[in-house]
C-alpha positions as MATLAB code, in Angstrom:
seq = 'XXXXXXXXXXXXXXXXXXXXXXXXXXXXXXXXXXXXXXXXXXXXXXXXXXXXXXXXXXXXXXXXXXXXXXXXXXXXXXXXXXXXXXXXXXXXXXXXXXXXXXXXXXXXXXXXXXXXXXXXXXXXXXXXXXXXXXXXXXXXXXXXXXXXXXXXXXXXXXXXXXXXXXXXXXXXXXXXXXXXXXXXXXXXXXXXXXXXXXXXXXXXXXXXXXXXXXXXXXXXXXXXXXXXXXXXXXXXXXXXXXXX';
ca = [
     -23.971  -26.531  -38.660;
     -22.495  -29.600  -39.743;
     -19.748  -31.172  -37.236;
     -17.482  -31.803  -40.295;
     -17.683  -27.980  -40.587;
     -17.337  -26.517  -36.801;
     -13.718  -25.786  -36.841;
     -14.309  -23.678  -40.294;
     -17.469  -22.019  -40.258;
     -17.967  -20.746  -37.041;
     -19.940  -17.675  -38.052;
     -23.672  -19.090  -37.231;
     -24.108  -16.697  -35.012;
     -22.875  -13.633  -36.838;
     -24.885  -11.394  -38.735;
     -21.677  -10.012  -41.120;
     -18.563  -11.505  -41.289;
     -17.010   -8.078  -40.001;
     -17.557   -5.968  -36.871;
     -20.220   -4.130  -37.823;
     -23.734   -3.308  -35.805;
     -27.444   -2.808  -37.556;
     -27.256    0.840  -37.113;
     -23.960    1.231  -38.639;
     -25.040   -1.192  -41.190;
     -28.026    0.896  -42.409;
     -25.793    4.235  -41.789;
     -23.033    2.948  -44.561;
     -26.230    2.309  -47.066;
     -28.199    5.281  -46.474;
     -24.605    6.879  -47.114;
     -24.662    4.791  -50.889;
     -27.577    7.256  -51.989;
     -28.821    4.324  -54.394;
     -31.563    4.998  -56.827;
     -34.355    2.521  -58.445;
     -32.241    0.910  -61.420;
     -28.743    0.905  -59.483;
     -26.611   -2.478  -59.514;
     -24.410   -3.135  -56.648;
     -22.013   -5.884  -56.855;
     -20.308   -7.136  -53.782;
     -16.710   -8.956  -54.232;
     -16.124  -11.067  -51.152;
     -19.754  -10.974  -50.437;
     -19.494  -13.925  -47.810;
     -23.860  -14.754  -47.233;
     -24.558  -11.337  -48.768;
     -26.018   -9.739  -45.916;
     -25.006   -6.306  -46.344;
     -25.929   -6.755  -49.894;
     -29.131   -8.066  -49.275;
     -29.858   -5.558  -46.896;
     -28.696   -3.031  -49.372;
     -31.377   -3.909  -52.079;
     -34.653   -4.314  -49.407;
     -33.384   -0.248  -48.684;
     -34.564    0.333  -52.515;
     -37.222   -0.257  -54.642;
     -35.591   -0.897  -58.228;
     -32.150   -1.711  -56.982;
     -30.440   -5.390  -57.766;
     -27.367   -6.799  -56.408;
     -24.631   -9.412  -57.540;
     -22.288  -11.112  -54.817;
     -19.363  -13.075  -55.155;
     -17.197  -15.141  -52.726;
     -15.244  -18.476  -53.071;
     -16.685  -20.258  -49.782;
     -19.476  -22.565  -50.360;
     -20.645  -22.475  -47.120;
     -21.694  -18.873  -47.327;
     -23.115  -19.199  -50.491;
     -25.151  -21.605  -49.462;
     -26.297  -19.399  -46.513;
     -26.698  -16.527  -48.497;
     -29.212  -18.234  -51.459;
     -30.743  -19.282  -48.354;
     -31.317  -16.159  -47.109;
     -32.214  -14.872  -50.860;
     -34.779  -17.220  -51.059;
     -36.586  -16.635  -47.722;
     -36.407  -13.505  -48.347;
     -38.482  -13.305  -51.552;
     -35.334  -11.463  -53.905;
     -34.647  -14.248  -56.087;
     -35.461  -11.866  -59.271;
     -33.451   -9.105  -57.529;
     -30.324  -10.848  -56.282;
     -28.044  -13.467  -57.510;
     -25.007  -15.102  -55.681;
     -22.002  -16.806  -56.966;
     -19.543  -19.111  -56.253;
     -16.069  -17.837  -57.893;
     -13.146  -16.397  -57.089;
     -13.199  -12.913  -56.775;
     -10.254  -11.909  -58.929;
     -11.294  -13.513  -61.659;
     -14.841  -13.298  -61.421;
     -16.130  -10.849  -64.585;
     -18.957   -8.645  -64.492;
     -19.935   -5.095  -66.138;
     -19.108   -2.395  -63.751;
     -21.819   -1.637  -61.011;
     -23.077    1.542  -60.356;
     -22.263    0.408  -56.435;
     -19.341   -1.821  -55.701;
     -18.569   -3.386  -52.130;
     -16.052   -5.051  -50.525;
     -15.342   -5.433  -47.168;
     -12.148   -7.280  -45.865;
     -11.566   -8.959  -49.057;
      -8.365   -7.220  -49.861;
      -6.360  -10.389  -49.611;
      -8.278  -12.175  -52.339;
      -6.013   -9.859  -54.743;
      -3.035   -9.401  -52.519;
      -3.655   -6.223  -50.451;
      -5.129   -2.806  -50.410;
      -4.168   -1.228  -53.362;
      -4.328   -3.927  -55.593;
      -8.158   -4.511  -54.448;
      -8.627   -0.802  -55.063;
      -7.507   -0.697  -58.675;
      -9.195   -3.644  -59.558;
     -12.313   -2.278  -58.230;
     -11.852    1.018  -60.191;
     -12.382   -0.971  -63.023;
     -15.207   -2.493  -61.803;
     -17.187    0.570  -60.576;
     -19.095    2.656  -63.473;
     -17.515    6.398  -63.751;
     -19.845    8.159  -61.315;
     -20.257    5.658  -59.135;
     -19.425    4.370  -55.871;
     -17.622    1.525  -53.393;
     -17.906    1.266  -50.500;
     -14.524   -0.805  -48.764;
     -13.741   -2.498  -45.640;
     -10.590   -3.052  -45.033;
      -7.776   -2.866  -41.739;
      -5.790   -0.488  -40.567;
      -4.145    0.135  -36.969;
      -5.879    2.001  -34.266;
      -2.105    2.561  -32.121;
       0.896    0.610  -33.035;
       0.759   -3.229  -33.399;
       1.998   -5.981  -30.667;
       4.299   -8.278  -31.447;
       0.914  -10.804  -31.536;
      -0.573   -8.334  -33.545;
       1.585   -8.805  -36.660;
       1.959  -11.962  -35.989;
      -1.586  -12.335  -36.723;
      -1.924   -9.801  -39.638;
       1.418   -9.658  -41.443;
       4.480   -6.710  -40.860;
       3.779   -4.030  -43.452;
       0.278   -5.081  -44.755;
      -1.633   -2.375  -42.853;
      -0.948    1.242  -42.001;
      -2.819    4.326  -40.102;
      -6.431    5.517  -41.422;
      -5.192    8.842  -42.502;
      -2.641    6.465  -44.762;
      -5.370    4.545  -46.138;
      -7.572    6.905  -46.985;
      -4.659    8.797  -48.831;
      -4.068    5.419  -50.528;
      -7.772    5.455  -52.225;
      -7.527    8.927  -52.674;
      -3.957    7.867  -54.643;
      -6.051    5.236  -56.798;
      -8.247    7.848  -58.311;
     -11.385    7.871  -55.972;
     -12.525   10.798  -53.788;
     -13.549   10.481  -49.726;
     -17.646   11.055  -49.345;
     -17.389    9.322  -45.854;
     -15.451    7.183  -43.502;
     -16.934    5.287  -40.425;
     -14.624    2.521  -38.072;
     -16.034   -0.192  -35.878;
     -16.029    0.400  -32.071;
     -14.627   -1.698  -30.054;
     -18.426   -3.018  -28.664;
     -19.144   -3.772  -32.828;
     -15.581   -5.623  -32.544;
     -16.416   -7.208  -29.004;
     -19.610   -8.729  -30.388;
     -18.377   -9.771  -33.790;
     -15.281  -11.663  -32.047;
     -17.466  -12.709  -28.716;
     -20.002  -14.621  -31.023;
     -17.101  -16.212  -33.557;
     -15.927  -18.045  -30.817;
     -19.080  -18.918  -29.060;
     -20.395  -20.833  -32.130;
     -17.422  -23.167  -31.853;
     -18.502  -23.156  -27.626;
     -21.558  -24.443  -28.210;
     -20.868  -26.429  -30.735;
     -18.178  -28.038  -28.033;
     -20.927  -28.020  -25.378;
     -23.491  -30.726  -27.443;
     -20.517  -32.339  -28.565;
     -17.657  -32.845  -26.038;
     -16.501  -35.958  -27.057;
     -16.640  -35.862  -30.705;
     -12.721  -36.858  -32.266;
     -12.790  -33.455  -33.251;
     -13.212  -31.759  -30.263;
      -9.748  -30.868  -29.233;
      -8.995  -29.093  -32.549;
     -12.178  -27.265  -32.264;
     -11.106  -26.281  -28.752;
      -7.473  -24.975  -29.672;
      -8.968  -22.994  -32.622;
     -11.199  -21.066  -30.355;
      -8.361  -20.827  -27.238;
      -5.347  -19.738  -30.163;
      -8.123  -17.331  -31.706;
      -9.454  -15.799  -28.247;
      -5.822  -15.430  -27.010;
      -5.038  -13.192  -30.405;
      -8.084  -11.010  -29.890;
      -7.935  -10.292  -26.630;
      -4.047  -10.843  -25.781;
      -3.058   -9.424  -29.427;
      -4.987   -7.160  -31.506;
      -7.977   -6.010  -29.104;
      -7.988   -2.286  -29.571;
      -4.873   -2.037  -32.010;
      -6.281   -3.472  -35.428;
      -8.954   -1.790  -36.582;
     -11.502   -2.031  -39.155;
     -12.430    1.475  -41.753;
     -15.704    1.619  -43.907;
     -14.437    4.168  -46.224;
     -17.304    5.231  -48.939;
     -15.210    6.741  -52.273;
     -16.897    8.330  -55.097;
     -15.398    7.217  -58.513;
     -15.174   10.040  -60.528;
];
């Protein structure tokens, strides 16, 4: 990691960008049922790993990500490269939103709802972007008890709700429930645990870099939030929808 870049990307040690385990992982794309010839397409793909992990599952299957940070891009062609799917995988650097594509016969997106302003919005768009007959598979919050003052502080008044309201909210948006899944709080542990200890070791080799200090109150501000905020409150729902 670069030391320009430590008080951004702290995700080096992170397999996903979300709080998810390799069991779960390979549970939510057994659950995709994908068959040779299928296209997935991943909006907010961060380095693609779910996606990439997606088409090794397959023989046949190729995969299109998007996301607007370069750093995990860069990762991700990495990590396409080394791999050996160059012919079956290609990542791009856009904005989601805009980004156009033919509808996939799998569409992902996990915790990318704010790219097009929440929930719903994310799930229309994606409508459009998912072949009839097909599927997505979305990540996105919702709250496990009611939220701390810290809580919304963190994640906005009004932007989430309960899991029986989101899944009536994709059910709303014209997409039918073949399975729902949430991260445990050992998935959310680990994802949050390693976040900050990136940023830790990066503070270990480099303790008296200039940027330092803002390195160190990014990881203290975001530690205090997880564990003094939303630490069993906010949770995180892989919902799979059939679009009929």
């Amino acid at each position: 990691m670069a030391v320009t870049d430590a008080p951004l990307n702290g995700h080096a040690l992170l397999d996903f960008n979300t709080p998810l385990s390799d069991a779960k992982a390979y549970d939510l794309i057994n659950g995709l049922r994908l068959r040779p010839g299928d296209r997935i397409a991943d909006y907010g793909c961060g380095w693609a790993e779910l996606l990439l992990r997606a088409v090794e599952h397959q023989v046949g299957v190729t995969g299109v990500g998007v996301d607007s940070d370069d750093y995990a891009i860069t990762r991700g062609r990495g990590n396409v490269q080394a791999r050996g799917l160059t012919s079956r995988v290609t990542l791009d650097l856009a904005d989601v939103t805009g980004w156009e594509a033919e509808p996939a016969d799998v569409t992902i997106s996990i915790g990318a709802s704010h790219a097009w302003g929440g929930t719903k919005a994310t799930l229309e768009a994606l409508h459009a972007r998912t072949r009839p007959g097909g599927t997505l598979l979305l990540g996105d919050g919702f709250w496990e008890r009611p939220p701390s003052a810290r809580s919304l502080e963190i994640f906005g008044e009004g932007e989430f709700g309960t899991l029986d309201e989101l899944v009536d909210l994709a059910l709303s948006c014209g997409y039918r429930l073949l399975a729902v899944t949430t991260a445990g709080l050992d998935e959310w542990d680990s994802f949050e645990s390693r976040w900050c200890a990136s940023r830790e070791r990066w503070l270990l080799d480099n303790p008296d870099h200039p940027r330092a200090a803002e390195v160190r109150a990014i990881v203290d501000d975001h530690r205090d939030g997880w564990l003094k905020g939303y630490r069993g409150e906010f949770g995180l729902a892989y919902l799979t929808l059939a679009r009929p």
